CSV table of N, CA and C in Angstrom, one decimal:
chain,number,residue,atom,x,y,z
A,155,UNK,N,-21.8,-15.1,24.9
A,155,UNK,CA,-22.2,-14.9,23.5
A,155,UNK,C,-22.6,-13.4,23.2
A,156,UNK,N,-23.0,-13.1,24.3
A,156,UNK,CA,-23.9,-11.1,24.1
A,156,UNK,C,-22.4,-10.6,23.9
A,157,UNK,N,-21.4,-10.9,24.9
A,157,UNK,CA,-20.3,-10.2,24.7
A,157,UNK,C,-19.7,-10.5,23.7
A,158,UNK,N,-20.0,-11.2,23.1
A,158,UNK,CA,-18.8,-11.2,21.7
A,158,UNK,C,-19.4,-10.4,20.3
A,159,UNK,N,-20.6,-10.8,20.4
A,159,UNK,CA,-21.4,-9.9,19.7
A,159,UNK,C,-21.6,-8.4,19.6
A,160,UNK,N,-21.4,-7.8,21.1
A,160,UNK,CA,-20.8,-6.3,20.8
A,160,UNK,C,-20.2,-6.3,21.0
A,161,UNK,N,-19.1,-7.2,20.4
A,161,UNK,CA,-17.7,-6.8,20.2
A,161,UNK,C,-17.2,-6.8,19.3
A,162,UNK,N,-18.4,-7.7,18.6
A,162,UNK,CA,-18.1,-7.9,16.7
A,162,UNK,C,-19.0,-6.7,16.6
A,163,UNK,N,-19.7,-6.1,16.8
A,163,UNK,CA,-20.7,-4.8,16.2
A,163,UNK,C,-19.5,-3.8,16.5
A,164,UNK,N,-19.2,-3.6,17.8
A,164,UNK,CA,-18.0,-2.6,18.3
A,164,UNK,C,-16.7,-2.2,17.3
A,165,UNK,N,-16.3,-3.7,17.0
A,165,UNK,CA,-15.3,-3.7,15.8
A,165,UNK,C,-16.3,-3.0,14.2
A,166,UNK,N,-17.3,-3.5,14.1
A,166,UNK,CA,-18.0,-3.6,12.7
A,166,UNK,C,-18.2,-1.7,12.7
A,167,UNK,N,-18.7,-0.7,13.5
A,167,UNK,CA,-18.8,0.5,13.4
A,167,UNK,C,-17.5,1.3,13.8
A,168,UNK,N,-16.5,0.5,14.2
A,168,UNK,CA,-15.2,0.8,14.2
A,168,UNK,C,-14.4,1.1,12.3
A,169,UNK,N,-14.7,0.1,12.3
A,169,UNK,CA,-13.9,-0.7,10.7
A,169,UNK,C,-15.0,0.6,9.7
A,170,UNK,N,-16.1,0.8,10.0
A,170,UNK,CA,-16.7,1.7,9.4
A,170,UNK,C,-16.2,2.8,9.0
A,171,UNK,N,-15.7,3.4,10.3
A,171,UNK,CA,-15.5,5.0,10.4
A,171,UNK,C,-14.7,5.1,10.1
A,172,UNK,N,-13.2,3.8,10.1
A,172,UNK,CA,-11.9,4.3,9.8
A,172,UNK,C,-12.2,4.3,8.4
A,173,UNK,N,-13.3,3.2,6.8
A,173,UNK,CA,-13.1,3.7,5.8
A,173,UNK,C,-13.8,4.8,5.6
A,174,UNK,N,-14.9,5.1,6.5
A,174,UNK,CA,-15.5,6.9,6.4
A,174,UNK,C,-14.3,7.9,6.0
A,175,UNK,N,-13.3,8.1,7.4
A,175,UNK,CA,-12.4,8.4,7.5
A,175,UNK,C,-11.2,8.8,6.5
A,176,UNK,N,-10.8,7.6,6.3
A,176,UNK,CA,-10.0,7.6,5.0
A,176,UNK,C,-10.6,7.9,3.5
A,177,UNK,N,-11.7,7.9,3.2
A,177,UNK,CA,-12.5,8.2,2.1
A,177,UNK,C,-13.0,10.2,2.1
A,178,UNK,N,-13.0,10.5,3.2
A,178,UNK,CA,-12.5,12.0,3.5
A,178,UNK,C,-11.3,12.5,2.9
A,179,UNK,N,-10.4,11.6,3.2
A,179,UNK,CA,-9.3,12.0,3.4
A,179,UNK,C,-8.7,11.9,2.2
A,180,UNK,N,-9.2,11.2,1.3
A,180,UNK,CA,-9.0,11.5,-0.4
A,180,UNK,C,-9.8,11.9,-0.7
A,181,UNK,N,-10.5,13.0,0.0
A,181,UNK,CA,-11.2,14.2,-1.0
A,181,UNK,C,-12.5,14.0,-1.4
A,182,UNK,N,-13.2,12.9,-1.0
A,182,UNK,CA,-14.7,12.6,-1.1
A,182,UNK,C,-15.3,13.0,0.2
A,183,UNK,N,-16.8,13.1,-0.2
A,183,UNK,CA,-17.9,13.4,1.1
A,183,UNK,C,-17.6,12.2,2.0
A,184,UNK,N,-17.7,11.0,1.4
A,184,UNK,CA,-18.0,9.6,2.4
A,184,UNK,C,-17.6,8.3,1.3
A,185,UNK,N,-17.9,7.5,1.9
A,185,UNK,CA,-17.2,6.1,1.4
A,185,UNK,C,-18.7,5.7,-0.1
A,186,UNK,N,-19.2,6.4,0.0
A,186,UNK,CA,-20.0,6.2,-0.8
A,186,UNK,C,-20.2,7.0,-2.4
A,187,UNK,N,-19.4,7.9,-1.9
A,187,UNK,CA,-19.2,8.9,-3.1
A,187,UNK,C,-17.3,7.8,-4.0
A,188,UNK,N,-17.0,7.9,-3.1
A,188,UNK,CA,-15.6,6.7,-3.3
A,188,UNK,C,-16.0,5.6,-4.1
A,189,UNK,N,-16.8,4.9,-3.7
A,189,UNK,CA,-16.9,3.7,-4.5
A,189,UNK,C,-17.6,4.2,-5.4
A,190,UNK,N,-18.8,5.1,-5.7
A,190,UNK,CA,-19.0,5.5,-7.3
A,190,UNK,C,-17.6,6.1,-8.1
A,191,UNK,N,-17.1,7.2,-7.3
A,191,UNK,CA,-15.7,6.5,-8.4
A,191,UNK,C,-15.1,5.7,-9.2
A,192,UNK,N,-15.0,5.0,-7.3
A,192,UNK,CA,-13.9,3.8,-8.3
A,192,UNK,C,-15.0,3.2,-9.3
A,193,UNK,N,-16.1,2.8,-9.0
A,193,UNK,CA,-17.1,2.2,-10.2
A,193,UNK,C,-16.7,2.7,-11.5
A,194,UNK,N,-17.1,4.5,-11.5
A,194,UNK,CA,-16.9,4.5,-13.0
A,194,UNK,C,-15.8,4.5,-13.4
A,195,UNK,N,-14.5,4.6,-12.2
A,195,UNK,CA,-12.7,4.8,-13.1
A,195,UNK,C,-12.9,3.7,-13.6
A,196,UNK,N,-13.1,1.7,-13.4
A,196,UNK,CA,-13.1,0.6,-13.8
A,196,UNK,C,-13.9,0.9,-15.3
A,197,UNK,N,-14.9,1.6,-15.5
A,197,UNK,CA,-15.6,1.6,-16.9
A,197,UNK,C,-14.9,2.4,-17.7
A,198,UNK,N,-14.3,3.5,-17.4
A,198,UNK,CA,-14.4,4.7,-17.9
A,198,UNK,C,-12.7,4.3,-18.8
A,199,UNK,N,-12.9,4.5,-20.3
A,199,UNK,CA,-11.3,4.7,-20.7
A,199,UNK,C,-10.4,5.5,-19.7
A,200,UNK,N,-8.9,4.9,-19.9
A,200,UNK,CA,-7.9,5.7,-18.9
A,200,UNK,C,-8.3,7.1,-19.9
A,201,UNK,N,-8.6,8.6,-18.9
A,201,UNK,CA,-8.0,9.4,-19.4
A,201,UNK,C,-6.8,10.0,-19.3
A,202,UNK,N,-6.6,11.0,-20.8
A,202,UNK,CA,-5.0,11.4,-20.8
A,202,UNK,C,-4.6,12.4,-20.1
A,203,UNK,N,-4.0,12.8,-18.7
A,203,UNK,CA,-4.0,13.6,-18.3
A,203,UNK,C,-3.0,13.9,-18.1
A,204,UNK,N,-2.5,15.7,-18.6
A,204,UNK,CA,-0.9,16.3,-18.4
A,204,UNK,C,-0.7,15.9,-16.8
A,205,UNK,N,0.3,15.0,-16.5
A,205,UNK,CA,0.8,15.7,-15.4
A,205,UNK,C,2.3,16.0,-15.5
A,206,UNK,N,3.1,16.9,-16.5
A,206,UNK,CA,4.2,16.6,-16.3
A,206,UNK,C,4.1,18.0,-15.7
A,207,UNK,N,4.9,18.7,-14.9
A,207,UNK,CA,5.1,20.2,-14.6
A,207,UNK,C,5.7,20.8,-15.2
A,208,UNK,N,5.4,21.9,-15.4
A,208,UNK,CA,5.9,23.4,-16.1
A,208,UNK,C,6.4,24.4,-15.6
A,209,UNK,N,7.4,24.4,-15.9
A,209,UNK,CA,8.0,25.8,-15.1
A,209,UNK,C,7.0,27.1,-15.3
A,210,UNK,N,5.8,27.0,-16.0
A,210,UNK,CA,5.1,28.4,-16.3
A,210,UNK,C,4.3,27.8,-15.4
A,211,UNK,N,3.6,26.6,-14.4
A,211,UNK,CA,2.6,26.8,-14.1
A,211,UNK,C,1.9,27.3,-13.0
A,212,UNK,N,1.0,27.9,-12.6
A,212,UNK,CA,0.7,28.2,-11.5
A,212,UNK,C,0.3,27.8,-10.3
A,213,UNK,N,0.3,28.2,-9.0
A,213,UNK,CA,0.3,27.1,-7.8
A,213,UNK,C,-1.2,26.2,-7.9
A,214,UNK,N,-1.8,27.1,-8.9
A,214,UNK,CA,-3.4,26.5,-8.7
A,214,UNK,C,-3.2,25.2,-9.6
A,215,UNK,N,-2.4,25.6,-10.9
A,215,UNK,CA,-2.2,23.9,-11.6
A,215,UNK,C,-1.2,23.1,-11.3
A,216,UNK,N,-0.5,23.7,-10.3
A,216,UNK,CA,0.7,23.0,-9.7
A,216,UNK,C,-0.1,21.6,-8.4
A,217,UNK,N,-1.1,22.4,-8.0
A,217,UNK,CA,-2.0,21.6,-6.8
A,217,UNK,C,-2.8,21.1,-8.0
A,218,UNK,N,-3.1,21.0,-8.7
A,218,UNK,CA,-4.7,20.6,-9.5
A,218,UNK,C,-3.7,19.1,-10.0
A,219,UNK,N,-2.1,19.5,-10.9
A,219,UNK,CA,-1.6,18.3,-11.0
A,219,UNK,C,-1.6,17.0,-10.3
A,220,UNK,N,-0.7,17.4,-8.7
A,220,UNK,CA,-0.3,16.6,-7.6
A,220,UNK,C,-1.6,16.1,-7.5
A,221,UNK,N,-2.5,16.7,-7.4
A,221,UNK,CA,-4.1,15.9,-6.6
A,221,UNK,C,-4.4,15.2,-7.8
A,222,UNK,N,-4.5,15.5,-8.8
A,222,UNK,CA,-4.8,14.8,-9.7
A,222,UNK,C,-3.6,13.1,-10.0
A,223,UNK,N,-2.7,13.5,-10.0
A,223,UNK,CA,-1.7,12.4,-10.1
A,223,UNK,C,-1.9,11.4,-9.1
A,224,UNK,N,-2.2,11.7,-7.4
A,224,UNK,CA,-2.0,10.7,-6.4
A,224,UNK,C,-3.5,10.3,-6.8
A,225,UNK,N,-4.5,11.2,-7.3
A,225,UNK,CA,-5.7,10.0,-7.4
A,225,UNK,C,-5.7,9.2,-8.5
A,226,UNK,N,-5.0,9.5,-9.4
A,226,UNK,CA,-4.8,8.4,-10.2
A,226,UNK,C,-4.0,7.8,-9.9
A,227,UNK,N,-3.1,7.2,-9.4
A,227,UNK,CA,-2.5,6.4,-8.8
A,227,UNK,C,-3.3,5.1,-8.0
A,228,UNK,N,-4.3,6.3,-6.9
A,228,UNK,CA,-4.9,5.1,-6.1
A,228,UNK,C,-5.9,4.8,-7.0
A,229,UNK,N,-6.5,5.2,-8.1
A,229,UNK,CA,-7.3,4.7,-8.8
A,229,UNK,C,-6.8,3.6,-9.9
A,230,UNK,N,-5.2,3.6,-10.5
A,230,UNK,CA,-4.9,2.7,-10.9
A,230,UNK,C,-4.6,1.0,-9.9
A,231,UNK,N,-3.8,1.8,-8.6
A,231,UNK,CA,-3.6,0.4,-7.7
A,231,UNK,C,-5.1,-0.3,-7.4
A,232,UNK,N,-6.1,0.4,-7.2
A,232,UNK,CA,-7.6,0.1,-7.2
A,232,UNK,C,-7.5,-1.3,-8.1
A,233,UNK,N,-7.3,-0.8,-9.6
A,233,UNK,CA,-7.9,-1.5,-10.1
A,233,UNK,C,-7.0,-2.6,-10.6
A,234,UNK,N,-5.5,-2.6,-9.7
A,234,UNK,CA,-4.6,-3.8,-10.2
A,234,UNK,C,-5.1,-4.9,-8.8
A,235,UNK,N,-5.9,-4.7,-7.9
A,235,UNK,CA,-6.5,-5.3,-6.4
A,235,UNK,C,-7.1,-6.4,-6.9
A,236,UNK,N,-6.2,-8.0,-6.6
A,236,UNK,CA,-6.7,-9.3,-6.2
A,236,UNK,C,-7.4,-9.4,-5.0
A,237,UNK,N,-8.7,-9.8,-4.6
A,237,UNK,CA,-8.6,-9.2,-3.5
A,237,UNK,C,-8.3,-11.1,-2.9
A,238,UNK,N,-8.4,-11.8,-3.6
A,238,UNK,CA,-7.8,-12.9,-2.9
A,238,UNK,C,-6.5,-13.1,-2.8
A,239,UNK,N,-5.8,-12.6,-3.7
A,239,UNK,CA,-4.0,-12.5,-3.1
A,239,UNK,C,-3.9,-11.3,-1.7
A,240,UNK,N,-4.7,-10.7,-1.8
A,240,UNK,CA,-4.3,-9.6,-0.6
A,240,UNK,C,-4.5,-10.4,0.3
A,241,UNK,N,-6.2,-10.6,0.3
A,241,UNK,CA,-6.3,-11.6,1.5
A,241,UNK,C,-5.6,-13.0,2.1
A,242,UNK,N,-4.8,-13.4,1.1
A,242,UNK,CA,-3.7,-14.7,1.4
A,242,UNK,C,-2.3,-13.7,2.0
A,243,UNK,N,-2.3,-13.1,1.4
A,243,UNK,CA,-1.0,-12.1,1.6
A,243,UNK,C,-1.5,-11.7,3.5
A,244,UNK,N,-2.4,-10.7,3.7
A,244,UNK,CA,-2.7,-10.3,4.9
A,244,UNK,C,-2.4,-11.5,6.2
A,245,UNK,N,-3.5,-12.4,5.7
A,245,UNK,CA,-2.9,-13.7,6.4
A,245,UNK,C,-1.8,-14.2,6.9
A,246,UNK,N,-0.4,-14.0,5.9
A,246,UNK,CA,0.8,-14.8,5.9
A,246,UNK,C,1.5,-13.7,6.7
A,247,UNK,N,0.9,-11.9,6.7
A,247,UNK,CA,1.8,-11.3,7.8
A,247,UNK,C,1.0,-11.6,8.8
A,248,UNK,N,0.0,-11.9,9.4
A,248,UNK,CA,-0.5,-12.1,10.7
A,248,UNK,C,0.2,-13.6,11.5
A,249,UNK,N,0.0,-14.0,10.5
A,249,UNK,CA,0.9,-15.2,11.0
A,249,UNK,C,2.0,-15.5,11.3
A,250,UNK,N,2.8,-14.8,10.6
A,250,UNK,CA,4.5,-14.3,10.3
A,250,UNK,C,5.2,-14.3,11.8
A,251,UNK,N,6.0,-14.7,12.3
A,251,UNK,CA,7.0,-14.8,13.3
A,251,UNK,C,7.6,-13.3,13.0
A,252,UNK,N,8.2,-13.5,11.9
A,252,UNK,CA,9.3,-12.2,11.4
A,252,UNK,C,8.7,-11.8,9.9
A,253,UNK,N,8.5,-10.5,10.2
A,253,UNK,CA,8.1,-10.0,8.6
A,253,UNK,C,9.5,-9.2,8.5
A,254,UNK,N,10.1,-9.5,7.1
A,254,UNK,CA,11.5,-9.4,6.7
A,254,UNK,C,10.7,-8.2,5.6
A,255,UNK,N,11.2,-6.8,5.6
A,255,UNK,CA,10.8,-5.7,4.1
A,255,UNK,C,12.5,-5.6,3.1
A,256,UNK,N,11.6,-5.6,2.3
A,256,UNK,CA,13.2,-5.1,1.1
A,256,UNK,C,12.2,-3.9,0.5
A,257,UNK,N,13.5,-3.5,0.1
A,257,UNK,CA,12.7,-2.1,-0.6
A,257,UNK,C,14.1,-1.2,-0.9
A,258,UNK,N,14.4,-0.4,-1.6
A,258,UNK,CA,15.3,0.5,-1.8
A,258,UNK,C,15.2,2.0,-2.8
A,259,UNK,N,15.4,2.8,-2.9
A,259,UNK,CA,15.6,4.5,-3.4
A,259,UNK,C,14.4,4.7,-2.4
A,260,UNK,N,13.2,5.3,-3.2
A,260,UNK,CA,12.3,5.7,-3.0
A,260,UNK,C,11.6,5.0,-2.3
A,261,UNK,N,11.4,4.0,-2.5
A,261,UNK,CA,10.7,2.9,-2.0
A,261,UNK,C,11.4,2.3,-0.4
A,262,UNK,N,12.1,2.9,0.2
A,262,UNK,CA,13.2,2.6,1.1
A,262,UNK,C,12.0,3.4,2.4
A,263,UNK,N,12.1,4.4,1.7
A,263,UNK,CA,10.7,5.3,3.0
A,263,UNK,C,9.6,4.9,3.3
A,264,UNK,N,8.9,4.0,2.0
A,264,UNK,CA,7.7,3.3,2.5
A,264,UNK,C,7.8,2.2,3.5
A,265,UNK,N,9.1,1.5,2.8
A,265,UNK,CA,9.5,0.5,4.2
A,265,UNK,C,9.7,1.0,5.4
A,266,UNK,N,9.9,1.4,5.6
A,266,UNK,CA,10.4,2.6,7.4
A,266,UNK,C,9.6,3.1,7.7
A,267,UNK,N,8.3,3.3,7.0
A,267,UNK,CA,6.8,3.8,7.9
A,267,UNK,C,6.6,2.2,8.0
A,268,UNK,N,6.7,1.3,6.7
A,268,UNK,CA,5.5,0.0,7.1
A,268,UNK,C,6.7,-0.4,8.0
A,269,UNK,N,7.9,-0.9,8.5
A,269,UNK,CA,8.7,-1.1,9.3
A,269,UNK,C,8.1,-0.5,10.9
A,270,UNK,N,8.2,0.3,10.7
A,270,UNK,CA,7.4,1.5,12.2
A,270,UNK,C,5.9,1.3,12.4
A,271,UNK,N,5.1,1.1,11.5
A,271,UNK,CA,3.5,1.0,12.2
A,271,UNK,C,3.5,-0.9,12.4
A,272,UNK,N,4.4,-1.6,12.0
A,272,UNK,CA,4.0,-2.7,12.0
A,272,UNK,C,4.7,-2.9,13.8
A,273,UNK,N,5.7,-2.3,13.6
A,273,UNK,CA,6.3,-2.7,15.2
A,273,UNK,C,5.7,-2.0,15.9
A,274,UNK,N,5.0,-0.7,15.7
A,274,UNK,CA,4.1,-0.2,16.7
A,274,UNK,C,2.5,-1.2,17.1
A,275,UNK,N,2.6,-2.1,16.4
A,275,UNK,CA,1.3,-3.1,16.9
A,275,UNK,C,1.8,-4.1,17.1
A,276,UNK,N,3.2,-4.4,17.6
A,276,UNK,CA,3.9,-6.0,17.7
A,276,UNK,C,4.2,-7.0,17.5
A,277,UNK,N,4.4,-6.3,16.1
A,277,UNK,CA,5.0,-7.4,15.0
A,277,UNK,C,6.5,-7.3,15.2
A,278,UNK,N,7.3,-8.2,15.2
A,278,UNK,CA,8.8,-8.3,14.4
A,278,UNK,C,9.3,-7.9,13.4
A,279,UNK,N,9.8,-7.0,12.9
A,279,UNK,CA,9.8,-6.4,11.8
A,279,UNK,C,11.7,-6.3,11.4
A,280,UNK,N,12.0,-6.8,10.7
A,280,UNK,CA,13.5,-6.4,10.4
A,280,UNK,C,13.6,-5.9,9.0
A,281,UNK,N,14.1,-4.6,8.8
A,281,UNK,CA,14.6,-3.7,7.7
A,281,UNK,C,15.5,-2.8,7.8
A,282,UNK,N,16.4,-3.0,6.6
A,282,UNK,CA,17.9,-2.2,6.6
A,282,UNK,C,17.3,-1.8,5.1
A,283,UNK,N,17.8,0.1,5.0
A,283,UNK,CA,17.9,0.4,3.5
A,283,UNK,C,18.8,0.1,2.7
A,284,UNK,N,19.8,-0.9,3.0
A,284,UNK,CA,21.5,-1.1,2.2
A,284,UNK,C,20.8,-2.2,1.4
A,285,UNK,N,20.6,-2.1,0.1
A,285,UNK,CA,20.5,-3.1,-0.8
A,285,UNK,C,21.1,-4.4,0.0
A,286,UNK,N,22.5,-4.7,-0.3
A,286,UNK,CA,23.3,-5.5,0.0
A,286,UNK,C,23.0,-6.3,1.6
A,287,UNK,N,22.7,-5.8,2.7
A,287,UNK,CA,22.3,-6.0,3.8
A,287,UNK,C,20.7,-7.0,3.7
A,288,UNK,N,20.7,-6.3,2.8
A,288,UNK,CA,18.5,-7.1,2.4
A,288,UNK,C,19.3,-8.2,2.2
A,289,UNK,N,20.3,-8.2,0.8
A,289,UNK,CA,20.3,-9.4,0.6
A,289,UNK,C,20.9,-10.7,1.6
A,290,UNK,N,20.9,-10.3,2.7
A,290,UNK,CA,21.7,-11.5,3.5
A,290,UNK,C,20.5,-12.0,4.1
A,291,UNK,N,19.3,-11.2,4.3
A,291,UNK,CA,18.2,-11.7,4.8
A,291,UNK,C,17.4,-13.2,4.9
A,292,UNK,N,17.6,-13.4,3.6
A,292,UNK,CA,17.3,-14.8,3.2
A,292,UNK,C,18.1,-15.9,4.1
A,293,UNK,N,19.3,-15.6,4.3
A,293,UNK,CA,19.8,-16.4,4.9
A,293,UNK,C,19.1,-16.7,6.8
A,294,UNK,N,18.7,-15.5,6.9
A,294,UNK,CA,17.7,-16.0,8.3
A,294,UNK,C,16.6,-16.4,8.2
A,295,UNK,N,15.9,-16.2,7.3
A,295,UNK,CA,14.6,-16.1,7.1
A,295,UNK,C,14.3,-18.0,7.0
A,296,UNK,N,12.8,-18.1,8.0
A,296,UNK,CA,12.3,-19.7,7.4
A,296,UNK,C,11.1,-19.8,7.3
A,297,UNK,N,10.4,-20.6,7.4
A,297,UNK,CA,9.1,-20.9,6.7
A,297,UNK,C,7.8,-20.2,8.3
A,298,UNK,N,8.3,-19.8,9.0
A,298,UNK,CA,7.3,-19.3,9.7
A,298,UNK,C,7.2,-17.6,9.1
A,299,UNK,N,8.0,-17.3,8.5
A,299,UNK,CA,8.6,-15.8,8.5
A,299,UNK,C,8.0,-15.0,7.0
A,300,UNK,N,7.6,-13.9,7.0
A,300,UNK,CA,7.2,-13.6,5.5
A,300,UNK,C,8.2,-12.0,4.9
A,301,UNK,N,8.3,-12.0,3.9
A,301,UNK,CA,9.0,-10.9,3.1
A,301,UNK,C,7.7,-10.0,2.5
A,302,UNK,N,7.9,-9.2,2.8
A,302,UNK,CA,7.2,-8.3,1.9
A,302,UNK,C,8.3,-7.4,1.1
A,303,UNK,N,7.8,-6.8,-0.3
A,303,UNK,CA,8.9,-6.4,-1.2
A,303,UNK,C,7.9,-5.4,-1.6
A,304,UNK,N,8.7,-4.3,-1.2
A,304,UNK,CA,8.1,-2.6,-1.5
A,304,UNK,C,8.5,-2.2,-3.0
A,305,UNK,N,7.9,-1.8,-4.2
A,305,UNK,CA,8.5,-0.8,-4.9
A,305,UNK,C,7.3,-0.4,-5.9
A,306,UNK,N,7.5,1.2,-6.0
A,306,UNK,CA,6.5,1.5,-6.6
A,306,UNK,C,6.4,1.0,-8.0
A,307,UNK,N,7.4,0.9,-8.7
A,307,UNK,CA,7.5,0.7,-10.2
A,307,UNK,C,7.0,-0.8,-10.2
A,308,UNK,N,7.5,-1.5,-9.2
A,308,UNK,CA,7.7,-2.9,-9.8
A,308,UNK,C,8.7,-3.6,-10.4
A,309,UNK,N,9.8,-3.0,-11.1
A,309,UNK,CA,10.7,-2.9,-12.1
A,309,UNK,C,11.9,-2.8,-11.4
A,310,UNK,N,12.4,-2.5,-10.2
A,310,UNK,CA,13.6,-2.0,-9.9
A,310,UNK,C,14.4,-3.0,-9.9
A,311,UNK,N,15.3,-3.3,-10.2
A,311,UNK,CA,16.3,-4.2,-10.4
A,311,UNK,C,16.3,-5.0,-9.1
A,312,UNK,N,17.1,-4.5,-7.7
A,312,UNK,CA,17.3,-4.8,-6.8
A,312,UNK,C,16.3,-5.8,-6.4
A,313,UNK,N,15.4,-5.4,-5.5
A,313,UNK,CA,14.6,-6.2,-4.8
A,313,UNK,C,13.7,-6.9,-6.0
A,314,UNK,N,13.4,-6.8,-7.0
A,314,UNK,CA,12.6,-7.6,-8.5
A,314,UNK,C,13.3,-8.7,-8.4
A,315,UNK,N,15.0,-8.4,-8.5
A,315,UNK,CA,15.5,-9.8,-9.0
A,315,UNK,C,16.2,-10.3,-7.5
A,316,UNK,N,15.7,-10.3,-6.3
A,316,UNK,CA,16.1,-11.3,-5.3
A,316,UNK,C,14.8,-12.0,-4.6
A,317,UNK,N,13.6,-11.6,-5.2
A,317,UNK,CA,12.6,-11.9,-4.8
A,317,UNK,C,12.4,-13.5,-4.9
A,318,UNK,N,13.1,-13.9,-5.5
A,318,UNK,CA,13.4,-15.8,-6.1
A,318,UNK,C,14.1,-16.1,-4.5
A,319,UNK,N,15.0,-15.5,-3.9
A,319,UNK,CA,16.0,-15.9,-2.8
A,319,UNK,C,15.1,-16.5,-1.6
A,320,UNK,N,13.7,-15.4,-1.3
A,320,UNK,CA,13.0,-16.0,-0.5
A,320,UNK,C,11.9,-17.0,-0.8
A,321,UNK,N,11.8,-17.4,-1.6
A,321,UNK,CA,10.4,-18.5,-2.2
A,321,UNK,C,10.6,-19.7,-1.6
């Protein structure tokens, strides 16, 4: 019982540091300066912010853009976060026999890192960037096995409208 208990504490200052960590790493002191953010982005009207680029602009508003754009981003995904579909979702890849990814253009790269870190901890992972190739997947795929579907828009034709094939 002592051993599992620092093992759960071991993990619990573990699990800590990695959101310390990553909360650095978007540009805050600590995880604590982060969640007042996100607090007030949830209150705060969206503001309107240029980000389109300018051929006049300078590297200082060229960086002020980009940093400004990827945080609003994670500040919009923030606040699109079920956290009980994630948590059903997380579940169904731990359990997963075979996690099947679709994804294509842009979204083709996200699959091939989550494809690579997932096989790096010993998951099964099968992903091809060929639209067409995704779509045969269904035909292997069964009820122990889960799909995850990458795309940043949401919208993209391809993997939007075959998402019905695996249900």
């Amino acid at each position: 019982r002592s051993a599992l208990l620092a093992s759960s504490a071991a993990s619990d200052v573990y699990k800590r540091q990695a959101i310390i960590r990553f909360s650095k790493k978007l540009g805050y002191n600590g995880f604590s300066e982060l969640k007042m953010s996100l607090a007030q982005s949830k209150r705060a009207p969206e503001e309107k912010i240029d980000f389109i680029i300018d051929e006049n602009d300078d590297i200082v508003t060229l960086a002020d853009k980009c940093c400004r754009l990827n945080m609003n981003t994670v500040l919009k995904t923030y606040q699109l976060i079920d956290t009980n579909q994630l948590d059903n979702a997380i579940k169904k890849l731990i359990a997963a026999n075979t996690i099947y990814l679709f994804g294509v253009g842009g979204s083709a790269i996200v699959a091939q890192d989550v494809e690579q870190k997932l096989t790096r901890i010993g998951k099964k992972v099968i992903y091809n960037k060929d639209l067409h190739v995704q779509l045969t997947f269904s035909e292997s795929m069964n009820k122990e096995d889960a799909a995850l579907f990458i795309s940043y828009s949401g919208t993209t034709k391809g993997p939007v409208s075959y998402t019905h094939l695996t249900l």
